[in-house]
PDB file of C-alpha atoms in Angstrom:
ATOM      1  CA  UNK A   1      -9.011  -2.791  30.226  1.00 55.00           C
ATOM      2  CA  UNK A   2     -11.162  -5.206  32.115  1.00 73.00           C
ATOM      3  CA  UNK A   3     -14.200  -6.604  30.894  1.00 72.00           C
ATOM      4  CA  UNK A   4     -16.939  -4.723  29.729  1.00 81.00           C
ATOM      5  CA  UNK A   5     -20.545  -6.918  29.294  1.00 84.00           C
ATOM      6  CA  UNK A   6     -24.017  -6.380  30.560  1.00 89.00           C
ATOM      7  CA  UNK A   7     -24.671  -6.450  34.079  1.00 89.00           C
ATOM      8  CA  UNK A   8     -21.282  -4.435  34.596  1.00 91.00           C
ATOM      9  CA  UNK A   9     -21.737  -2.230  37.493  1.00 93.00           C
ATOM     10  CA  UNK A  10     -20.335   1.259  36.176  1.00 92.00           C
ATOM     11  CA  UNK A  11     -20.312   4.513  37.877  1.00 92.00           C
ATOM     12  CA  UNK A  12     -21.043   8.187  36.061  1.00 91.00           C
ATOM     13  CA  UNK A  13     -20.245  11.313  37.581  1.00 86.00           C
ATOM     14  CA  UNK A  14     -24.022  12.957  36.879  1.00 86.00           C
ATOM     15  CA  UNK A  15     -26.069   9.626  36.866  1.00 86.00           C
ATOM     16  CA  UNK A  16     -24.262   7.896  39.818  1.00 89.00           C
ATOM     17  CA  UNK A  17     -23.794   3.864  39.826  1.00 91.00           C
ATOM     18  CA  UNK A  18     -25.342   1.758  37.314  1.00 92.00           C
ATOM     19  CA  UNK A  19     -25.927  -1.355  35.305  1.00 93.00           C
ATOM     20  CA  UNK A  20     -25.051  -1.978  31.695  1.00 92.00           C
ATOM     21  CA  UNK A  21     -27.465  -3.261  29.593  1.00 92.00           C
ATOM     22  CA  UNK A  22     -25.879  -3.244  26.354  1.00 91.00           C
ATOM     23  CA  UNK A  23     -22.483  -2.875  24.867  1.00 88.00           C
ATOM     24  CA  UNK A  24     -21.149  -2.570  21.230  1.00 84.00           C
ATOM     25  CA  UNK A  25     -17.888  -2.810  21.193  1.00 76.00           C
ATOM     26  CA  UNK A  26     -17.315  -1.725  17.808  1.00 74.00           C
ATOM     27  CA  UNK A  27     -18.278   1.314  17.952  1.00 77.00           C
ATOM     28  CA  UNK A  28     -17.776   2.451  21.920  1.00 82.00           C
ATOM     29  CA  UNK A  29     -21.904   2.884  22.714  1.00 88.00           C
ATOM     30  CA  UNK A  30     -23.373   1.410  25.746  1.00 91.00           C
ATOM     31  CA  UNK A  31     -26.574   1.337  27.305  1.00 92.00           C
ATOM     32  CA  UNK A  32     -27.318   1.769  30.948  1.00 93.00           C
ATOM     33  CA  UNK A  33     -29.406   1.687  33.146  1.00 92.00           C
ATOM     34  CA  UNK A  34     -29.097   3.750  36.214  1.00 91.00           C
ATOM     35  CA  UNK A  35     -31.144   3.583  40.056  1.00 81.00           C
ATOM     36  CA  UNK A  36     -34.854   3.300  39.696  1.00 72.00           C
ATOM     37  CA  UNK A  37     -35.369   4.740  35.996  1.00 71.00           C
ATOM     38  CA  UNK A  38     -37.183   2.119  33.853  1.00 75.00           C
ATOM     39  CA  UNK A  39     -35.329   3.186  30.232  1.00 83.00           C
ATOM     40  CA  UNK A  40     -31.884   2.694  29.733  1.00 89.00           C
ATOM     41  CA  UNK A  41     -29.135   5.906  28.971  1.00 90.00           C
ATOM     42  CA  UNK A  42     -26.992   5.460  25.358  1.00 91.00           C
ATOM     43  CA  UNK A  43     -23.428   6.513  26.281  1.00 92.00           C
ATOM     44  CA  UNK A  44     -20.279   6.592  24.229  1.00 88.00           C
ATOM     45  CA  UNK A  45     -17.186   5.427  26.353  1.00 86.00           C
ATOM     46  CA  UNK A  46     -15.010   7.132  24.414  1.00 80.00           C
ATOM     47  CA  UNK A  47     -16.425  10.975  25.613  1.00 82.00           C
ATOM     48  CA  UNK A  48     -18.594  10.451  28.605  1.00 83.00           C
ATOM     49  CA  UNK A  49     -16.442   9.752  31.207  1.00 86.00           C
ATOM     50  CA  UNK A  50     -17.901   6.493  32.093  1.00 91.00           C
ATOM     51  CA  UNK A  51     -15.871   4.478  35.308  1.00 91.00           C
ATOM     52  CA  UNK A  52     -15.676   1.155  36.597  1.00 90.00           C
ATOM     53  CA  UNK A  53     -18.100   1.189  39.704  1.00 90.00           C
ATOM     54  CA  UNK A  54     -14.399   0.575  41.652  1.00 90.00           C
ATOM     55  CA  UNK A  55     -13.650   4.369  40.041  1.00 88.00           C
ATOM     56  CA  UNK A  56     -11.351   3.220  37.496  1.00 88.00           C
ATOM     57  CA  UNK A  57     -12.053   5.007  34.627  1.00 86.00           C
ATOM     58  CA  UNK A  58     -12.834   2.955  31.169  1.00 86.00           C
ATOM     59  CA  UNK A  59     -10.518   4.328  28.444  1.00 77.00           C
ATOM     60  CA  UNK A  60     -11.897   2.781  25.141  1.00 75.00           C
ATOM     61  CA  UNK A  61     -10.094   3.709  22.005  1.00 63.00           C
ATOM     62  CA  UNK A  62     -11.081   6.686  19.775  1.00 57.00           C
ATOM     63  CA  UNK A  63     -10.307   4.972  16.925  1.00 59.00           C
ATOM     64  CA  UNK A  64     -12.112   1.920  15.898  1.00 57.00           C
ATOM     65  CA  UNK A  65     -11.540  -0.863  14.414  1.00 61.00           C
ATOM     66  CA  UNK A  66     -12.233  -2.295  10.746  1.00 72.00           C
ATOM     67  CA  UNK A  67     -15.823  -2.548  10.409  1.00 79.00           C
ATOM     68  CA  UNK A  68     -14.939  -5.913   8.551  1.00 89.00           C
ATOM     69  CA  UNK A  69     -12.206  -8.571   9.797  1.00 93.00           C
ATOM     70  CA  UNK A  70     -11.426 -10.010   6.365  1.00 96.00           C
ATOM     71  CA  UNK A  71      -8.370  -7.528   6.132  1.00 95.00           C
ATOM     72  CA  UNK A  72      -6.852  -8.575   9.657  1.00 95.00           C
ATOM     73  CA  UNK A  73      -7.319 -11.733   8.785  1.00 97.00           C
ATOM     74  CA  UNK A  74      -5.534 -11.497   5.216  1.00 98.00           C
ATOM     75  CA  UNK A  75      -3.044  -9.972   7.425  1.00 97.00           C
ATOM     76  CA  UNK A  76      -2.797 -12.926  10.170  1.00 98.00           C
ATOM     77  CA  UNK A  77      -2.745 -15.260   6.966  1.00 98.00           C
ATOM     78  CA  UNK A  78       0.053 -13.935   5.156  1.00 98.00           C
ATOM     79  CA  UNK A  79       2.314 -13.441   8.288  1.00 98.00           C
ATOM     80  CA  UNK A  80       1.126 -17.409   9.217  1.00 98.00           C
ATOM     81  CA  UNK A  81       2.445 -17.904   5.356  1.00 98.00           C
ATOM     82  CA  UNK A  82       5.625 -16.688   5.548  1.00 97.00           C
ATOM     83  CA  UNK A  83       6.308 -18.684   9.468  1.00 97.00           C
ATOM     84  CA  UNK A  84       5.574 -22.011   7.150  1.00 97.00           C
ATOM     85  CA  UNK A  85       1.838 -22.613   7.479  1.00 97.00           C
ATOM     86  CA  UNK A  86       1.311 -22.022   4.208  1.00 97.00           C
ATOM     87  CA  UNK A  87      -2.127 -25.053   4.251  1.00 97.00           C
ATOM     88  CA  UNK A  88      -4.080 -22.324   5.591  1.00 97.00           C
ATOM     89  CA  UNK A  89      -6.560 -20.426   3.463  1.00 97.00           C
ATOM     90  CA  UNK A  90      -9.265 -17.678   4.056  1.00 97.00           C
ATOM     91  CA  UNK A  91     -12.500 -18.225   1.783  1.00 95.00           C
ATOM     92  CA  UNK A  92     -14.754 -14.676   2.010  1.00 95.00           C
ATOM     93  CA  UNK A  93     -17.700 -14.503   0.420  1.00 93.00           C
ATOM     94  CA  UNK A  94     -21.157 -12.586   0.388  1.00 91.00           C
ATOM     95  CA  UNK A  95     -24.616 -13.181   2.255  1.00 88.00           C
ATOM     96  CA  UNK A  96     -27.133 -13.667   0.394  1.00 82.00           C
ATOM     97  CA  UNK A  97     -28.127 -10.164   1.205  1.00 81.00           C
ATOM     98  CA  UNK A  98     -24.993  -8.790   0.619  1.00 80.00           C
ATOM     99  CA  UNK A  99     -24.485  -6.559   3.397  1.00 83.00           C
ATOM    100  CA  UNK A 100     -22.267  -8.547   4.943  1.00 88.00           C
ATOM    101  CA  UNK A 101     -19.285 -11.019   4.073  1.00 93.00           C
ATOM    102  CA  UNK A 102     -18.435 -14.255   5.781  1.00 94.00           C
ATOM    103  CA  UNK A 103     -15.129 -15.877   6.296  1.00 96.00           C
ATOM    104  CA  UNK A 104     -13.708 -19.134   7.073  1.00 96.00           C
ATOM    105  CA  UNK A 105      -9.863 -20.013   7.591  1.00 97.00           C
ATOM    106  CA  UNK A 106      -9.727 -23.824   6.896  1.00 96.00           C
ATOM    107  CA  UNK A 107      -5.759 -25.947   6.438  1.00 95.00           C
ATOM    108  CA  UNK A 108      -4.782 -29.287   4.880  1.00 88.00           C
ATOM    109  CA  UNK A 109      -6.802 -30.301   1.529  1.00 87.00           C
ATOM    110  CA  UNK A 110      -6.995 -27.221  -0.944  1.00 88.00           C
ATOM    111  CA  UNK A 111     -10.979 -28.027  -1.097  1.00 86.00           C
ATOM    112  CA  UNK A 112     -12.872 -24.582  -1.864  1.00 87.00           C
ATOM    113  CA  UNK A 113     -15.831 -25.909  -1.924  1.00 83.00           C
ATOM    114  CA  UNK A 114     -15.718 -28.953   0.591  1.00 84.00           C
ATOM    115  CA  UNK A 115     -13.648 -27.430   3.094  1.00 88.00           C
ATOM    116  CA  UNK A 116     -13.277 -28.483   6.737  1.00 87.00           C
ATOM    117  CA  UNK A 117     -14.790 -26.753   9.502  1.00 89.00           C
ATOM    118  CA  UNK A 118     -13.835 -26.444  12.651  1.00 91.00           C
ATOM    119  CA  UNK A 119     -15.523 -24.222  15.585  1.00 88.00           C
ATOM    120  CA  UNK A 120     -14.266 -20.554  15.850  1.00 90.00           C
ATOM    121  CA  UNK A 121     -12.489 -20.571  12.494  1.00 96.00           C
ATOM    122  CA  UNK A 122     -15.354 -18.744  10.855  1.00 95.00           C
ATOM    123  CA  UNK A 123     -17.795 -15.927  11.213  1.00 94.00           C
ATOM    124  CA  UNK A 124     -19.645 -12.944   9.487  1.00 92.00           C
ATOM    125  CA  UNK A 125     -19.362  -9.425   9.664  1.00 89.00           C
ATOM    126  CA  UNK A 126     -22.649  -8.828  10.884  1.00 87.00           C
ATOM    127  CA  UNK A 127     -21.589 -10.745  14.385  1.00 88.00           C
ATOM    128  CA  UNK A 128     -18.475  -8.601  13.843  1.00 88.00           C
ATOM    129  CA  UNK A 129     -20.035  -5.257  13.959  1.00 81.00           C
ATOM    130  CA  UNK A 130     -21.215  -5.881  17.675  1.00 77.00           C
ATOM    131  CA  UNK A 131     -18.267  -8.029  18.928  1.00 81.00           C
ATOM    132  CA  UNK A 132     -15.358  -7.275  16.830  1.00 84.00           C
ATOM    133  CA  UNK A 133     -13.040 -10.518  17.628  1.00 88.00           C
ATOM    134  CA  UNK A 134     -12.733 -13.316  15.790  1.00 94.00           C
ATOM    135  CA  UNK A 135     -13.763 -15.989  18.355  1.00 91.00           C
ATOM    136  CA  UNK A 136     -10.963 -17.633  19.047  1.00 94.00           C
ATOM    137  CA  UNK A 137      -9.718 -15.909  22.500  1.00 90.00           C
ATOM    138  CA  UNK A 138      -8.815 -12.349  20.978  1.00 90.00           C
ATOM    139  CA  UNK A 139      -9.237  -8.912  21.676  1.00 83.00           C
ATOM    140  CA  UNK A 140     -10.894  -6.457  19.516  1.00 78.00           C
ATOM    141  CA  UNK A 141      -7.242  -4.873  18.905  1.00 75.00           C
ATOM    142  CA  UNK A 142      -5.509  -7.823  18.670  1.00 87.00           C
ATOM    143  CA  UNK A 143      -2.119  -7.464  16.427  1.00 91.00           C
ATOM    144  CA  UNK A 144      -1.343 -10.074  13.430  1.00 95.00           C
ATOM    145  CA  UNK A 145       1.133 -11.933  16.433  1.00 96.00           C
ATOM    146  CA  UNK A 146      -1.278 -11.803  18.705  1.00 94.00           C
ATOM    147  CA  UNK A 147      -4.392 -12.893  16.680  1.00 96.00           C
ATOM    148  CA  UNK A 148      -1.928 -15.984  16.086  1.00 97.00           C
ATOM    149  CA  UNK A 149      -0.568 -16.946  19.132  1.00 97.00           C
ATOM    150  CA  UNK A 150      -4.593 -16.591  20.440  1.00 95.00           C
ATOM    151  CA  UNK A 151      -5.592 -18.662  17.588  1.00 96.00           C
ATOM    152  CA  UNK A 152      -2.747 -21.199  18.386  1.00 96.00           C
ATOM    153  CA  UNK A 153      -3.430 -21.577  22.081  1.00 96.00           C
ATOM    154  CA  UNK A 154      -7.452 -21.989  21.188  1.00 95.00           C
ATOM    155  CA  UNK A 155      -6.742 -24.872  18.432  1.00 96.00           C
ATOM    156  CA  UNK A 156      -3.177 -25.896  18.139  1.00 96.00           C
ATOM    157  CA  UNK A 157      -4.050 -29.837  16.578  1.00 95.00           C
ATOM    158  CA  UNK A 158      -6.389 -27.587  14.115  1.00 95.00           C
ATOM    159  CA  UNK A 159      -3.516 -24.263  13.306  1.00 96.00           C
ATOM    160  CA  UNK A 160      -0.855 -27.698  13.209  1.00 96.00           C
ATOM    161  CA  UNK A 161      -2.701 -28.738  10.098  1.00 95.00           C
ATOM    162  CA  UNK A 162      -1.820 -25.572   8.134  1.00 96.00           C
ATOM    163  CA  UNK A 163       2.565 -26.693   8.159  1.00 96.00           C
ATOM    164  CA  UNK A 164       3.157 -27.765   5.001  1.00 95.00           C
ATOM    165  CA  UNK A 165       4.251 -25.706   1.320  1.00 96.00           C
ATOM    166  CA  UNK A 166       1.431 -24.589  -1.105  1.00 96.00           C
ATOM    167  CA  UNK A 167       3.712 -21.801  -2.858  1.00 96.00           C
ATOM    168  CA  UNK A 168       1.262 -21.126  -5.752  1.00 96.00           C
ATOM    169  CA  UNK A 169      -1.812 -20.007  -3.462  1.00 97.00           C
ATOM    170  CA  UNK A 170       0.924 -18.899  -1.412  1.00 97.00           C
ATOM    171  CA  UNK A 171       2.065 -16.222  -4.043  1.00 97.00           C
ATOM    172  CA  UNK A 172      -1.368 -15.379  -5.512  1.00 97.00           C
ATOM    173  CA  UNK A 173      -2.152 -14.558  -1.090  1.00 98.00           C
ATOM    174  CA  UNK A 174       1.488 -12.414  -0.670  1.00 97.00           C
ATOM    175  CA  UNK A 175       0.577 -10.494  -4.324  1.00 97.00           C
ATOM    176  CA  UNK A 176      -3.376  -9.993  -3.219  1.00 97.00           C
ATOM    177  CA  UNK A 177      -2.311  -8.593   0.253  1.00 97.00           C
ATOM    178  CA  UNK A 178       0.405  -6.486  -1.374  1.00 97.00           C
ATOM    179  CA  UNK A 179      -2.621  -4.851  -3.669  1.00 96.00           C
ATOM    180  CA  UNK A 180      -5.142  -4.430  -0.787  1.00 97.00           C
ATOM    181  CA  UNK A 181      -3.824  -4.345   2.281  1.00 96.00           C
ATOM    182  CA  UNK A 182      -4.690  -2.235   4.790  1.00 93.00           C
ATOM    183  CA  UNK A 183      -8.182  -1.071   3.412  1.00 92.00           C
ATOM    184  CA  UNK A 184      -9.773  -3.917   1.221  1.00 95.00           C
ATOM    185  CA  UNK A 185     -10.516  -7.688   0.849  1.00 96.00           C
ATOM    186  CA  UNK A 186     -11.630  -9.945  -1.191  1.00 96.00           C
ATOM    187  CA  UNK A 187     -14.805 -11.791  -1.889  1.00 93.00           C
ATOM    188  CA  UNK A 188     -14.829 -15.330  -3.357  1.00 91.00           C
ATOM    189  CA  UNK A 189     -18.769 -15.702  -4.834  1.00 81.00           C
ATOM    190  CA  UNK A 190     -20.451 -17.549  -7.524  1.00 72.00           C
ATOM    191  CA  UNK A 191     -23.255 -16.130  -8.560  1.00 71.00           C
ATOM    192  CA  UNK A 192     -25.843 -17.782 -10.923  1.00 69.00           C
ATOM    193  CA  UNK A 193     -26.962 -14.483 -12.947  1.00 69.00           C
ATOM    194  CA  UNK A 194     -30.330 -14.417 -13.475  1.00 74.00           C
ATOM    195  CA  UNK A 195     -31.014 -18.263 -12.869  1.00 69.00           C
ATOM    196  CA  UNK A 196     -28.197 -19.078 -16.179  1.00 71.00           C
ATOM    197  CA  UNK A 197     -25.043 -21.128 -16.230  1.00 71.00           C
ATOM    198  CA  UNK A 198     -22.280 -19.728 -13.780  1.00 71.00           C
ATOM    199  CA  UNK A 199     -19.752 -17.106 -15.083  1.00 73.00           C
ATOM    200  CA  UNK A 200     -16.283 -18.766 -16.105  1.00 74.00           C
ATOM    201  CA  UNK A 201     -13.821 -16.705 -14.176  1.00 77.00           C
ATOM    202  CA  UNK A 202     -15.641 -13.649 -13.028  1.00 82.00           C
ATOM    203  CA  UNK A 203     -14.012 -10.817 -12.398  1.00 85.00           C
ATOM    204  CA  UNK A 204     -12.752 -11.051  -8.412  1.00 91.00           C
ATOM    205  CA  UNK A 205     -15.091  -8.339  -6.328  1.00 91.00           C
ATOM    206  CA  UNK A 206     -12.416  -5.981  -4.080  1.00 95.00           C
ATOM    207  CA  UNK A 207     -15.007  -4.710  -1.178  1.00 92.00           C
ATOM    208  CA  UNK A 208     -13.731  -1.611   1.183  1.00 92.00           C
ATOM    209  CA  UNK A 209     -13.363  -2.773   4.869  1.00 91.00           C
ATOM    210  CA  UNK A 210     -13.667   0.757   6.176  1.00 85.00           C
ATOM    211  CA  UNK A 211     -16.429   3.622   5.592  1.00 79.00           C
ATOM    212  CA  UNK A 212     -15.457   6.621   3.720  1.00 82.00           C
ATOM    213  CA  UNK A 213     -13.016   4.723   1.542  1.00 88.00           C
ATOM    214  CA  UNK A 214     -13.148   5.105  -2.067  1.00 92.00           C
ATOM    215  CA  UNK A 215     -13.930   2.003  -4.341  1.00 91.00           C
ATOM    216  CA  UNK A 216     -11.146  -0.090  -5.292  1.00 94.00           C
ATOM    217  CA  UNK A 217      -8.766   0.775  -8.591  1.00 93.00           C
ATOM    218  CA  UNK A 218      -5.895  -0.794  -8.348  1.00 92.00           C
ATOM    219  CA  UNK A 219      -4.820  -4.091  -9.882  1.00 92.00           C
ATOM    220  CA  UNK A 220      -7.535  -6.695 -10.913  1.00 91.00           C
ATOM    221  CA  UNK A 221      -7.184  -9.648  -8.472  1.00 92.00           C
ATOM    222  CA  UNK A 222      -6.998 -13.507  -9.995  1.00 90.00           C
ATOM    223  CA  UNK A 223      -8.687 -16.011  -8.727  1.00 92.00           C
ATOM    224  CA  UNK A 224      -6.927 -18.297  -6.162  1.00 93.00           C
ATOM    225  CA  UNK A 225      -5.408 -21.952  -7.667  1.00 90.00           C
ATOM    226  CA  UNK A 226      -7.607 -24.721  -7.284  1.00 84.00           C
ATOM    227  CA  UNK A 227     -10.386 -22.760  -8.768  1.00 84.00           C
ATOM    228  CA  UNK A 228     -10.172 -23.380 -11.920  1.00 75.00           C
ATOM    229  CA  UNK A 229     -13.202 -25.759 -13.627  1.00 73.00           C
ATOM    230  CA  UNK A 230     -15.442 -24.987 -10.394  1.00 73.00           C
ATOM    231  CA  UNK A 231     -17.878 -23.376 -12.790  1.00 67.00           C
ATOM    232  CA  UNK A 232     -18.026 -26.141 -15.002  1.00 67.00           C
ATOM    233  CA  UNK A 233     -18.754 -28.459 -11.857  1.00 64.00           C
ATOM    234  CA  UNK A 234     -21.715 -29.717  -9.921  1.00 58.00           C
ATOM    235  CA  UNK A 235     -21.887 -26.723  -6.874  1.00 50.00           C
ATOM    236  CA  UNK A 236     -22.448 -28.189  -4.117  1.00 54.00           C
ATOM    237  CA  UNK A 237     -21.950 -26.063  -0.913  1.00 51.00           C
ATOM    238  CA  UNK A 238     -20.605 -28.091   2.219  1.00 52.00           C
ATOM    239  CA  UNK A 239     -23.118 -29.138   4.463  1.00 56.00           C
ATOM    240  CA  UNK A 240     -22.169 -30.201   8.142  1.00 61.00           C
ATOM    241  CA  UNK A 241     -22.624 -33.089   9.406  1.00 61.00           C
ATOM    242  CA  UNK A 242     -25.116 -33.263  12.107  1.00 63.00           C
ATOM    243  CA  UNK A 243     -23.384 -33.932  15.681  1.00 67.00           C
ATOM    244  CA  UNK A 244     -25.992 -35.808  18.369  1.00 64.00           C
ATOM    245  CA  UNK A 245     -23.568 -36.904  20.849  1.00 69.00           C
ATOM    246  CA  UNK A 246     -23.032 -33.348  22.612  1.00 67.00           C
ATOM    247  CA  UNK A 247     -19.498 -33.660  22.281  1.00 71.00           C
ATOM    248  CA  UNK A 248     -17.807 -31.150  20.253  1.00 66.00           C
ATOM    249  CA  UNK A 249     -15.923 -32.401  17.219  1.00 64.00           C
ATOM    250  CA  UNK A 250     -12.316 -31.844  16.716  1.00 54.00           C
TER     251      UNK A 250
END
C-alpha cells in the first residue's frame, strides 16, 4: 500500500478528487476534503471505496491492530531472546493518568530505573492510537521478524548492545509471554499510595491490549530480577541529559 498522509490526493466515486486532511491509521478513518467545500468528509477506508487519485484503490485492513504495542513488543523481545540478545528489556509502565502505558526497550546494564535511552526505542500508547508503529522504520502490521530486522537497520550499534546472556530475566520474559501472550502486557509501576512508603513487591498489574477482552485470570506475574530492594531505595526517575549541540546522540 503506498503512503497514506495529509495532503494525499485521493479520488471517491460520489465526491470526485480530493485532499486528505487527516488520517488515523489505527482505526482506518480519514478526513477529506473535497473541491470547494470548506468542512472536511470522515471516511472509513476500509468500506468507502476510497482510491488513490491515480485510481488505485486503497485496501486497508478490516482488522486492526492492538490498540496497545506492549504485546508486539513482548513478542519482538522474546523472539530477539531466544536469537541471543538476551541484554534487551522492555520497561511498561502507566501515565500518570492512566489511560495510557509507555514503553521503553533499553540493552546492556540491567538498570530499571537509570536506564539508557536512545531515540525511537520508546513511546506511549496514546501516540500509538493515531500512528500505530513503533518509530523505528515499521509498518503498522509489521511481524515479530520484521519489527526486528526494521529495528536493526534503524539502530544496529544500539540493537548490538542487547548480545550477551541474562538467563534469569530471560526466563521470568519466556514464562510472562507464555501467560499473556497474544492479548495482555504488563505494567511495571510504583505507586506511592496515598503519599506513604512504597509497596514492597506489589502485586504485577496484567492490562488487556485489546477492547472487549475480559480482565486477566491467569497466573500472577513476578516481578522481573533486578527489582528487588527498589522500594527500599531512593526513586529517582532518569532524567535526560540536556543536548545543545543539535547533534543527535548515539
Amino acid at each position: 500500500m503506498k503512503a497514506l498522509a495529509p495532503g494525499t490526493v485521493i479520488f471517491h466515486r460520489h465526491r470526485g478528487y480530493g485532499v486528505i486532511t487527516a488520517v488515523n491509521l489505527l482505526t482506518g478513518w480519514i478526513a477529506a476534503r473535497f473541491g470547494s467545500e470548506s468542512r472536511t468528509l470522515d471516511l472509513n477506508l476500509s468500506t468507502d471505496e476510497v482510491q488513490y487519485a491515480d485510481g488505485e484503490a486503497i485496501l486497508f485492513r478490516r482488522a486492526p491492530p492492538d490498540r496497545m504495542p506492549h504485546a508486539r513488543l513482548m513478542a519482538m523481545v522474546r523472539a530477539l531472546h531466544e536469537a541471543g540478545y538476551q541484554k534487551l528489556y522492555l520497561y511498561s509502565w502507566p501515565k500518570p493518568s492512566g489511560l495510557h502505558w509507555r514503553w521503553h526497550l533499553f540493552t546492556g546494564t540491567r538498570d530499571w530505573m537509570q536506564r539508557s535511552w536512545r531515540e525511537g526505542w520508546y513511546g506511549s500508547g496514546a501516540d500509538y492510537n493515531v500512528n500505530p508503529v513503533m518509530g523505528w522504520g515499521d509498518n503498522p502490521a509489521a511481524t515479530s521478524e520484521e519489527l526486528i530486522h526494521a529495528l536493526a537497520k534503524f539502530d544496529p550499534q544500539g540493537l548490538a548492545q542487547a548480545l550477551g546472556r541474562d538467563e534469569d530475566h530471560t526466563a521470568w520474559f519466556a514464562q510472562v509471554c507464555d501467560a499473556l501472550l497474544p492479548g495482555y502486557m504488563y505494567s511495571l509501576d510504583m505507586q506511592r499510595p496515598n503519599g506513604g512508603p512504597l509497596t514492597e513487591m506489589p502485586p504485577v498489574p496484567v492490562i488487556p491490549v485489546r477492547a472487549g477482552l475480559p480482565q486477566y485470570n491467569g497466573p500472577e506475574i513476578g516481578w522481573p530480577p533486578g527489582w528487588a530492594g527498589l522500594w527500599t531505595k531512593v526513586h529517582a526517575m532518569p532524567a535526560r541529559r540536556i543536548n545543545l549541540t543539535g547533534i543527535p546522540e548515539a
